[in-house]
Coordinates of C-alpha atoms in Angstrom, one line a residue:
M592 CA 29.4 -14.5 25.8
D593 CA 26.9 -13.7 28.6
A594 CA 28.4 -10.3 29.1
V595 CA 28.1 -9.5 25.4
L596 CA 24.6 -10.8 25.3
G597 CA 23.5 -8.6 28.2
K598 CA 25.0 -5.6 26.4
L599 CA 23.2 -6.5 23.1
Y600 CA 19.9 -6.6 24.9
D601 CA 20.4 -3.0 26.0
E602 CA 21.0 -1.6 22.5
S603 CA 17.9 0.0 21.0
L604 CA 19.2 -0.5 17.4
L605 CA 18.9 -4.2 17.9
D606 CA 15.3 -4.2 19.2
P607 CA 14.0 -6.1 16.1
L608 CA 16.1 -9.1 17.0
S609 CA 14.7 -12.0 19.0
D610 CA 16.4 -13.7 21.8
E611 CA 17.7 -16.4 19.5
D612 CA 19.0 -13.8 17.0
L613 CA 20.8 -11.9 19.8
A614 CA 22.4 -15.1 21.1
R615 CA 23.6 -16.0 17.6
L616 CA 25.0 -12.4 17.2
A617 CA 26.7 -12.6 20.6
R618 CA 28.8 -15.6 19.5
S619 CA 30.5 -13.5 16.7
T620 CA 31.0 -10.2 18.6
E621 CA 33.2 -9.0 21.3
L622 CA 33.4 -6.3 24.0
Q623 CA 36.3 -3.9 23.7
Q624 CA 37.4 -1.5 26.4
F625 CA 39.5 1.6 25.7
K626 CA 41.3 4.0 28.1
P627 CA 41.2 7.7 27.5
G628 CA 43.4 8.6 24.6
E629 CA 43.3 5.1 23.0
Y630 CA 42.1 4.8 19.4
V631 CA 39.3 2.5 18.2
Y632 CA 40.7 3.1 14.7
L633 CA 42.5 5.7 12.7
A634 CA 41.6 7.7 9.7
G635 CA 42.6 5.8 6.6
D636 CA 42.3 2.3 8.2
S637 CA 40.4 -0.4 6.3
P638 CA 37.0 -1.1 7.8
T639 CA 36.7 -4.4 9.6
H640 CA 33.9 -3.9 12.3
F641 CA 30.7 -2.1 13.1
Y642 CA 30.6 -0.6 16.6
L643 CA 27.9 0.0 19.2
V644 CA 28.8 2.3 22.2
T645 CA 27.7 0.8 25.5
N646 CA 29.6 3.0 28.0
G647 CA 31.8 6.1 28.3
Q648 CA 32.4 8.7 25.6
L649 CA 34.3 8.6 22.3
E650 CA 35.4 11.5 20.2
V651 CA 35.3 11.5 16.4
L652 CA 38.5 13.2 15.0
E653 CA 38.8 14.8 11.6
P654 CA 42.3 14.9 10.1
T655 CA 43.4 18.5 9.1
E656 CA 46.6 20.1 8.0
R657 CA 47.2 21.2 11.6
G658 CA 46.5 17.8 13.1
E659 CA 43.3 16.2 14.3
R660 CA 40.2 18.3 15.1
R661 CA 37.3 17.1 17.2
R662 CA 34.2 16.7 15.2
Q663 CA 31.7 15.2 17.6
Y664 CA 31.3 12.9 20.6
L665 CA 29.7 9.5 20.7
Y666 CA 27.7 8.3 23.8
P667 CA 26.0 5.0 24.9
Q668 CA 23.3 3.9 22.3
D669 CA 25.3 5.6 19.5
F670 CA 26.8 3.5 16.7
F671 CA 29.6 4.1 14.2
G672 CA 31.7 2.5 11.6
D673 CA 28.9 1.4 9.2
I674 CA 29.4 4.0 6.5
A675 CA 32.9 2.8 5.5
L676 CA 31.9 -0.8 5.7
R677 CA 28.9 -0.4 3.4
E678 CA 30.7 1.8 0.9
D679 CA 33.9 -0.3 1.1
T680 CA 36.1 2.8 1.6
P681 CA 38.9 3.6 4.1
R682 CA 37.8 5.2 7.4
Q683 CA 37.3 9.0 6.9
F684 CA 37.7 9.9 10.6
A685 CA 39.5 8.5 13.6
V686 CA 37.6 7.5 16.7
R687 CA 39.3 7.8 20.2
A688 CA 38.2 7.3 23.7
A689 CA 37.6 10.6 25.6
L690 CA 36.6 8.7 28.8
P691 CA 37.0 5.0 29.9
S692 CA 34.8 3.5 27.2
E693 CA 33.3 0.2 26.1
V694 CA 32.0 -0.8 22.6
I695 CA 30.5 -3.9 21.0
A696 CA 32.5 -4.8 17.9
I697 CA 30.6 -6.6 15.3
P698 CA 32.7 -8.1 12.5
A699 CA 31.9 -7.1 8.9
A700 CA 30.5 -10.5 7.9
A701 CA 28.1 -10.6 10.9
F702 CA 27.1 -7.0 10.2
F703 CA 26.1 -7.7 6.6
E704 CA 24.2 -10.8 7.7
L705 CA 22.4 -8.6 10.2
L706 CA 21.4 -6.1 7.5
D707 CA 20.2 -8.9 5.2
A708 CA 18.0 -10.4 7.9
F709 CA 16.6 -7.2 9.3
P710 CA 16.0 -4.5 6.6
E711 CA 14.6 -2.2 9.3
I712 CA 18.0 -1.8 10.8
E713 CA 19.5 -0.9 7.4
K714 CA 16.7 1.7 7.1
I715 CA 17.7 3.2 10.4
L716 CA 21.3 3.5 9.3
D717 CA 20.2 5.0 6.0
Q718 CA 18.1 7.6 7.7
S719 CA 20.9 8.7 10.1
T720 CA 23.6 8.8 7.5
P721 CA 22.9 12.3 6.1
E722 CA 22.9 13.7 9.6
R723 CA 26.2 12.0 10.5
R724 CA 27.8 13.2 7.3
A725 CA 26.7 16.8 7.7
P726 CA 29.2 19.3 9.1
P727 CA 28.9 19.7 12.9
P728 CA 26.7 22.6 14.1
T729 CA 28.4 26.0 14.7
F730 CA 27.4 29.2 16.4
P731 CA 28.8 32.8 16.6
G732 CA 31.7 33.0 18.9
Q733 CA 32.6 29.3 18.9
Y734 CA 36.2 28.5 19.8
E735 CA 38.3 26.7 17.3
N736 CA 38.7 23.5 19.4
E737 CA 35.1 23.6 20.8
V738 CA 32.7 20.8 20.0
V739 CA 28.9 21.2 20.2
I740 CA 27.4 18.4 22.2
Y741 CA 23.8 19.6 22.3
W742 CA 22.0 22.1 20.2
A743 CA 18.2 22.6 20.5
R744 CA 15.3 25.0 20.5
R745 CA 12.3 24.8 22.7
H746 CA 10.1 21.7 22.1
P747 CA 7.7 22.2 19.1
I748 CA 4.8 21.9 21.6
E749 CA 5.9 25.2 22.9
L750 CA 5.5 26.7 19.5
L751 CA 2.0 25.3 19.2
R752 CA 1.2 26.7 22.6
R753 CA 2.3 30.1 21.5
L754 CA 0.3 29.9 18.3
L755 CA -2.9 29.1 20.2
W756 CA -3.9 32.8 20.6
P757 CA -3.3 34.0 17.0
V758 CA -4.8 30.8 15.5
G759 CA -7.7 30.8 18.0
V760 CA -8.5 34.4 17.3
G761 CA -8.3 33.7 13.6
L762 CA -10.7 30.8 13.9
V763 CA -13.2 33.0 15.8
W764 CA -12.8 35.7 13.2
T765 CA -13.5 33.2 10.4
V766 CA -16.6 31.8 12.2
M767 CA -17.9 35.4 12.6
A768 CA -17.3 36.0 8.9
V769 CA -19.1 32.8 7.9
I770 CA -22.1 33.7 10.1
A771 CA -22.2 37.2 8.7
L772 CA -22.2 35.8 5.2
F773 CA -25.2 33.5 5.9
V774 CA -27.1 36.2 7.8
V775 CA -26.4 39.4 5.9
A776 CA -24.9 38.5 2.5
R777 CA -27.9 36.7 1.2
Q778 CA -29.6 40.1 0.7
S779 CA -26.9 41.6 -1.5
V780 CA -23.8 40.5 -3.4
R781 CA -22.3 43.9 -2.3
W782 CA -22.4 42.9 1.3
E783 CA -20.7 39.6 0.6
T784 CA -17.8 41.4 -1.0
I785 CA -17.6 43.8 2.0
I786 CA -17.6 41.0 4.5
L787 CA -14.9 39.0 2.7
T788 CA -12.8 42.1 2.4
V789 CA -13.0 42.9 6.1
W790 CA -12.3 39.2 6.9
A791 CA -9.2 39.2 4.7
I792 CA -7.9 42.5 6.2
G793 CA -8.5 41.2 9.7
L794 CA -6.4 38.1 8.9
I795 CA -3.3 40.2 8.0
P796 CA -2.4 41.2 11.6
L797 CA -3.2 37.7 12.8
T798 CA -0.9 36.2 10.3
M799 CA 1.9 38.6 11.2
W800 CA 1.3 37.7 14.9
A801 CA 1.7 34.0 14.1
L802 CA 4.8 34.6 12.0
W803 CA 6.3 36.7 14.8
E804 CA 5.7 33.9 17.3
G805 CA 7.3 31.4 15.0
I806 CA 10.4 33.5 14.4
D807 CA 10.7 34.3 18.1
W808 CA 10.6 30.5 18.8
W809 CA 13.2 29.8 16.1
N810 CA 15.6 32.4 17.4
D811 CA 16.0 31.1 20.9
L812 CA 18.8 28.5 21.2
Y813 CA 20.2 26.3 24.0
I814 CA 23.8 25.1 23.4
V815 CA 26.0 22.8 25.4
T816 CA 29.6 22.3 24.3
D817 CA 32.6 20.6 25.9
Q818 CA 33.7 23.9 27.3
R819 CA 30.5 25.9 28.3
V820 CA 26.7 26.1 28.4
I821 CA 25.0 28.9 26.5
N822 CA 21.5 30.3 26.5
L823 CA 20.8 32.6 23.5
E824 CA 17.5 34.5 23.4
R825 CA 16.7 36.9 20.6
V826 CA 13.7 39.0 19.5
V827 CA 14.2 40.1 15.9
L828 CA 15.4 43.7 15.8
I829 CA 14.3 44.3 19.4
F830 CA 16.3 42.4 21.9
E831 CA 19.2 39.9 22.3
E832 CA 20.6 38.3 25.4
R833 CA 23.2 35.6 25.7
R834 CA 24.2 33.9 29.0
E835 CA 27.0 31.4 29.3
A836 CA 29.1 29.7 31.9
P837 CA 32.3 27.7 31.6
I838 CA 31.6 24.0 32.0
L839 CA 34.0 23.8 34.9
K840 CA 32.0 26.4 36.9
V841 CA 28.8 24.3 36.8
Q842 CA 27.9 23.0 40.2
N843 CA 24.6 21.3 39.7
V844 CA 22.0 20.7 37.1
N845 CA 18.3 20.1 37.9
A846 CA 15.8 18.7 35.4
F847 CA 12.0 19.4 35.8
R848 CA 9.0 18.4 33.8
R849 CA 6.1 20.7 34.6
N850 CA 3.1 18.5 33.6
P851 CA 2.1 15.1 32.4
L852 CA 2.2 16.3 28.8
A853 CA 5.9 17.2 29.2
A854 CA 6.6 13.8 30.7
A855 CA 4.7 12.1 27.8
L856 CA 6.5 14.1 25.1
N857 CA 9.9 13.8 26.9
Y858 CA 10.7 17.5 27.3
G859 CA 11.2 19.9 30.3
D860 CA 13.3 22.6 31.9
L861 CA 16.9 22.6 33.0
V862 CA 18.3 24.8 35.8
I863 CA 22.1 25.0 35.5
E864 CA 23.5 26.4 38.8
T865 CA 26.9 27.9 39.3
A866 CA 28.5 29.5 42.4
A867 CA 27.1 32.9 41.4
Q868 CA 25.1 34.5 44.1
T869 CA 22.1 35.3 41.8
G870 CA 20.7 33.8 38.7
A871 CA 21.1 30.3 37.1
I872 CA 21.2 29.5 33.4
L873 CA 17.7 28.3 32.4
F874 CA 16.9 26.0 29.5
R875 CA 13.2 26.1 29.0
A876 CA 11.1 23.2 27.5
V877 CA 14.1 21.5 25.8
P878 CA 13.8 17.9 24.4
D879 CA 15.4 15.1 26.4
N880 CA 16.1 17.4 29.3
D881 CA 17.2 14.6 31.7
V882 CA 19.7 13.3 29.1
V883 CA 21.0 16.8 28.6
A884 CA 21.5 17.2 32.4
A885 CA 23.5 14.0 32.5
R886 CA 25.6 15.1 29.5
I887 CA 26.4 18.5 31.2
L888 CA 27.5 16.8 34.4
Q889 CA 29.5 14.3 32.4
E890 CA 31.3 17.1 30.5
R891 CA 32.0 18.9 33.8
D892 CA 33.5 15.8 35.4
K893 CA 35.5 15.1 32.2
A894 CA 36.9 18.7 32.3
R895 CA 37.8 18.3 35.9
E896 CA 39.5 15.0 35.2
A897 CA 41.4 16.5 32.4
V898 CA 42.7 19.3 34.7
R899 CA 43.7 16.6 37.2
R900 CA 45.4 14.5 34.6
A901 CA 47.3 17.5 33.2
S902 CA 48.4 18.5 36.7
E903 CA 49.6 14.9 37.4
S904 CA 51.4 14.7 34.1
Q905 CA 53.1 18.0 34.8
K906 CA 54.2 16.7 38.2
R907 CA 55.6 13.6 36.6
R908 CA 57.6 15.6 34.1
E909 CA 59.0 17.9 36.8
L910 CA 60.0 14.9 38.9
R911 CA 61.7 13.3 36.0
K912 CA 63.6 16.5 35.2
A913 CA 64.6 16.8 38.9
L914 CA 65.9 13.2 38.8
G915 CA 67.8 13.8 35.6
L916 CA 65.7 11.3 33.7
E917 CA 64.4 13.9 31.3
P918 CA 66.4 16.7 29.6
T919 CA 65.6 20.2 30.9
S920 CA 64.5 22.9 28.5
P921 CA 67.3 25.2 27.4
P922 CA 67.3 28.6 29.0
P923 CA 65.7 31.3 26.8
A924 CA 68.2 33.2 24.6
K925 CA 69.2 36.6 25.9
Q926 CA 67.7 39.4 24.0
D927 CA 69.9 42.0 22.4
G928 CA 70.2 44.9 24.7
G929 CA 71.5 47.2 22.0
V930 CA 69.7 50.3 20.8
Q931 CA 66.8 49.5 18.6
K932 CA 67.3 50.6 15.0
N933 CA 63.8 51.9 14.6
A934 CA 63.5 53.5 18.0
R935 CA 60.9 56.2 18.1
R936 CA 62.4 59.7 18.4
P937 CA 61.6 61.7 21.5
R938 CA 58.5 63.8 21.0
R939 CA 58.5 67.5 21.8
I940 CA 56.4 68.7 24.7
S941 CA 53.9 70.4 22.4
E942 CA 53.4 67.2 20.4
A943 CA 52.9 65.2 23.6
L944 CA 50.3 67.7 25.0
A945 CA 48.5 67.8 21.6
T946 CA 48.3 64.0 21.6
Q947 CA 47.0 63.9 25.2
G948 CA 44.4 66.5 24.4
M949 CA 43.3 64.5 21.4
R950 CA 43.0 61.4 23.5
Y951 CA 41.0 63.2 26.1
F952 CA 38.5 65.0 23.9
I953 CA 38.3 62.2 21.3
P954 CA 38.7 59.0 23.4
R955 CA 38.1 55.6 22.1
T956 CA 35.4 53.4 23.5
R957 CA 37.9 50.6 23.5
E958 CA 41.6 50.9 24.4
E959 CA 44.4 48.4 24.8
Q960 CA 47.3 49.1 27.2
G961 CA 49.5 46.1 27.0
E962 CA 47.4 43.1 28.2
T963 CA 44.8 45.3 29.8
I964 CA 41.6 46.4 27.9
I965 CA 39.6 49.5 28.8
W966 CA 36.1 50.1 27.7
R967 CA 33.9 53.2 28.0
K968 CA 30.2 53.6 27.4
H969 CA 29.2 54.2 23.8
W970 CA 29.1 57.6 22.2
I971 CA 25.3 57.5 22.3
V972 CA 25.4 57.7 26.1
L973 CA 27.7 60.7 25.8
L974 CA 25.2 62.3 23.4
G975 CA 22.4 61.7 25.9
Q976 CA 24.3 63.1 28.8
T977 CA 25.3 66.2 27.0
L978 CA 22.1 66.9 25.2
R979 CA 20.7 69.3 27.8
P980 CA 23.9 71.4 28.2
W981 CA 24.2 71.5 24.4
L982 CA 20.7 72.8 24.1
F983 CA 21.3 75.3 26.8
T984 CA 24.5 76.5 25.1
I985 CA 22.7 76.9 21.8
V986 CA 19.8 78.9 23.4
I987 CA 22.4 81.2 25.1
F988 CA 24.2 81.7 21.8
F989 CA 21.2 82.5 19.7
S990 CA 19.6 84.6 22.4
A991 CA 22.8 86.7 22.5
I992 CA 22.7 87.2 18.7
A993 CA 18.9 88.0 18.8
L994 CA 19.3 90.6 21.5
G995 CA 22.2 92.2 19.7
V996 CA 20.2 92.5 16.5
M997 CA 16.8 93.4 18.0
L998 CA 17.5 95.7 20.9
P999 CA 18.0 99.5 20.3
P1000 CA 21.2 101.1 21.5
L1001 CA 21.5 101.0 25.2
S1002 CA 23.5 102.8 27.8
T1003 CA 27.0 101.6 28.6
V1004 CA 25.9 100.2 32.0
A1005 CA 23.0 98.2 30.4
T1006 CA 25.2 96.9 27.6
F1007 CA 27.8 95.8 30.2
L1008 CA 25.3 94.0 32.3
I1009 CA 23.8 92.2 29.3
I1010 CA 27.3 91.2 28.2
L1011 CA 28.2 90.1 31.7
F1012 CA 25.0 88.0 31.9
F1013 CA 25.6 86.2 28.7
A1014 CA 29.3 85.7 29.6
I1015 CA 28.3 84.1 32.9
A1016 CA 25.6 82.0 31.2
G1017 CA 28.0 81.0 28.5
M1018 CA 30.6 79.9 31.0
A1019 CA 28.0 78.0 33.0
A1020 CA 26.9 76.2 29.8
V1021 CA 30.4 75.3 28.9
G1022 CA 31.1 74.2 32.4
W1023 CA 27.9 72.1 32.5
L1024 CA 29.0 70.5 29.1
L1025 CA 32.5 69.7 30.4
W1026 CA 31.0 68.3 33.6
E1027 CA 28.8 65.9 31.8
Y1028 CA 31.7 64.9 29.4
E1029 CA 34.1 64.3 32.3
D1030 CA 31.4 62.2 34.1
W1031 CA 31.1 60.1 30.9
H1032 CA 34.9 59.9 30.5
N1033 CA 35.5 58.8 34.0
D1034 CA 33.3 55.7 33.9
I1035 CA 35.5 52.9 32.7
Y1036 CA 35.4 49.1 32.6
I1037 CA 38.7 47.3 32.8
L1038 CA 39.7 43.7 31.9
S1039 CA 43.2 43.0 33.2
P1040 CA 45.1 39.6 33.0
T1041 CA 43.8 38.8 36.5
A1042 CA 40.6 40.8 37.2
V1043 CA 37.6 42.7 35.9
V1044 CA 37.0 46.2 37.3
D1045 CA 34.0 48.5 37.1
E1046 CA 35.2 52.0 38.0
E1047 CA 32.9 55.0 38.3
R1048 CA 34.1 58.5 39.3
R1049 CA 32.3 61.8 39.6
P1050 CA 34.1 64.9 38.3
L1051 CA 36.4 66.8 40.7
A1052 CA 36.9 63.6 42.7
L1053 CA 33.6 64.1 44.5
S1054 CA 33.0 60.4 44.7
K1055 CA 34.5 57.2 43.4
T1056 CA 33.1 53.6 43.3
V1057 CA 35.2 50.7 42.3
K1058 CA 34.0 47.1 42.0
Q1059 CA 36.5 44.5 41.3
A1060 CA 36.5 40.7 40.9
S1061 CA 39.2 38.2 40.2
L1062 CA 38.8 36.3 36.9
D1063 CA 38.8 33.0 38.8
Q1064 CA 35.7 34.1 40.7
I1065 CA 33.6 34.6 37.6
Q1066 CA 30.9 32.1 37.3
D1067 CA 29.0 33.2 34.2
V1068 CA 28.8 36.1 31.8
R1069 CA 25.9 37.2 29.8
Y1070 CA 25.1 40.1 27.5
E1071 CA 21.9 41.8 26.6
I1072 CA 20.9 44.2 23.8
P1073 CA 17.7 45.7 25.0
N1074 CA 16.2 47.6 22.0
P1075 CA 16.2 48.0 18.2
L1076 CA 18.4 51.1 18.3
F1077 CA 21.1 49.4 20.4
M1078 CA 20.9 46.3 18.0
L1079 CA 21.5 48.6 15.1
L1080 CA 24.5 50.2 16.9
N1081 CA 25.7 46.9 18.4
V1082 CA 25.5 48.3 21.9
G1083 CA 24.4 46.6 25.1
N1084 CA 25.2 45.5 28.6
V1085 CA 27.5 42.8 29.8
V1086 CA 26.6 41.2 33.2
I1087 CA 29.3 39.4 35.1
Q1088 CA 28.2 37.1 37.9
T1089 CA 30.9 36.2 40.4
A1090 CA 31.2 34.0 43.5
G1091 CA 32.8 36.8 45.5
A1092 CA 31.4 39.5 47.7
E1093 CA 30.8 41.9 44.8
G1094 CA 28.3 39.4 43.4
R1095 CA 27.7 41.2 40.1
L1096 CA 29.5 43.6 37.8
D1097 CA 27.7 45.5 35.0
F1098 CA 29.5 46.8 31.9
K1099 CA 26.7 49.2 30.8
F1100 CA 26.1 50.5 27.3
V1101 CA 29.3 49.1 25.8
K1102 CA 30.0 48.6 22.1
N1103 CA 30.1 45.0 20.8
P1104 CA 28.9 43.1 23.9
P1105 CA 29.4 39.7 22.3
G1106 CA 33.0 40.6 21.7
I1107 CA 33.5 41.7 25.3
Q1108 CA 32.0 38.5 26.5
S1109 CA 34.4 36.5 24.4
E1110 CA 37.4 38.6 25.6
I1111 CA 36.5 37.9 29.2
F1112 CA 36.4 34.1 28.6
R1113 CA 39.7 34.2 26.7
H1114 CA 41.3 36.0 29.6
I1115 CA 39.8 33.5 32.1
Q1116 CA 41.3 30.6 30.0
R1117 CA 44.7 32.4 29.7
M1118 CA 44.8 33.0 33.5
A1119 CA 44.1 29.3 34.2
E1120 CA 47.0 28.3 31.9
E1121 CA 49.4 30.8 33.5
R1122 CA 48.3 29.6 37.0
Q1123 CA 49.1 26.1 35.9
A1124 CA 52.6 27.2 34.7
R1125 CA 53.3 29.0 38.0
E1126 CA 52.1 25.9 39.9
S1127 CA 54.5 23.8 37.8
A1128 CA 57.4 26.1 38.6
R1129 CA 56.6 26.1 42.3
L1130 CA 56.3 22.3 42.3
N1131 CA 59.7 22.0 40.5
A1132 CA 61.3 24.2 43.2
E1133 CA 59.7 22.1 46.0
I1134 CA 60.9 18.8 44.4
L1135 CA 64.4 20.1 44.0
D1136 CA 64.5 21.2 47.6
A1137 CA 63.2 17.9 48.8
L1138 CA 65.8 16.0 46.7
R1139 CA 68.5 18.3 48.0
L1140 CA 67.5 17.6 51.6
Y1141 CA 67.3 13.9 50.9
Q1142 CA 70.7 13.8 49.4
E1143 CA 72.2 15.7 52.4
E1144 CA 70.6 13.2 54.8
V1145 CA 71.8 10.1 53.0
G1146 CA 75.2 11.6 52.3
T1147 CA 75.1 11.5 48.5
P1148 CA 76.4 14.6 46.9
P1149 CA 73.8 16.4 44.9
D1150 CA 73.9 16.1 41.1
R1151 CA 75.1 19.5 39.9
S1152 CA 73.6 18.9 36.5
V1153 CA 70.2 19.2 38.0
P1154 CA 69.1 22.8 37.6
Q1155 CA 68.6 24.6 41.0
T1156 CA 65.8 27.1 41.3

């Protein structure tokens, strides 16, 4: 009972209770501990208790056609289970421990007695019910199995700070108008109308300024999920930047409060560090920044523990297979080596050359070659690079036409020299145009199953620069869309920070930078899964070799049913 009573004292929901009330409640409640993966209750269960979370982390699971889907997480000071009790309906969601967790279980009878005695607690539950019933927050590019843990904008005090200038200027402008009315407008009604008109016109840009600051504050988001941290900053129709890092790559999180006001209002900055050589992810002026820092580190540790448990579980499975305690997976069926019915007929050389020519002169800005994706800079960059040679070509063309029409008949030598000049100038213009096109065409950005590559080549192999980084070296990826035109065209830069010697790779002026960012993270996840599979196969081989050596040493013939690798 003493342990339960001590936990009840720490619960903020129970602050209205006196010491005697808490002692009475402690006699009818119990502490329950759950290991990761254990259920507190299942969807469809009859409600019997109300729960207060005292330690660990619990996940709320929503039943779907494809199984259970994580809806949200519960942390210390959270509570759950009251809605089904008060509505006398089966549990809508399941609750399961994600980490070693502890809850206070209050039986239904004691719970209703608590609500009758303390209406303020019932009011708190009523106020929080709509938020808990609401769908979980989502954001563009969210993964199917990803849960948002924290979602916030800058503290409202930051909005007020940004509104000081437009509001202050507006107040000064209004005071000046009032003074003018008292000093000048007494002499004539016409002056009063003029002053009020000028005052109203002056307020229009100030109002637009204030609205701009409000929209700009609203568009900046800071998101923490169980898989990554995200900083999204947008200026409407002008700029967009999104930085994110996998939760496993987070090395340290520092929380700062810049002044006494920030400490009093419980907000501050977060600096989220990875192994990248430059640049951390910064959350500015976010509410409860110290709590968010702890949540990020908790999610990182949970992700690392999940990787460790998965590796350990895989080792156990491989060991059981090697000992013959678990059936081995059947070998994959051999594929039919016959001729494909719909095999493509061989193309003629002319068709192949035509296709290659089309691919060269009309290349795609995104190509897939098996599991490798290749991007080029957007067409607008090609247009910018070839603008001068195109203008030069047009000038040469129309100059030749103009001279042919305007000049009188010339001697054969003069005509030949003019034709020779324009022929050389035309070839120079076409050569310049092809040079710029080849320079654009040769700059490619590659995402392979194992690495990212930034390759830049000058025409005629004059120079070549290749920057490459393994996917497992990537610490964070961000994209930026720097101006309104690029926002309209969905063009921007993708910046990849690595822990390797390359430091940073830039995919410049690429189409759909948010999509490229997502592709990179998907490849990172796939590479991690494939590495785990390879490690499993290697471990299986080592276990089998060790067992074979052991059997040879003890003189027991090896079990031939155990697959050898």
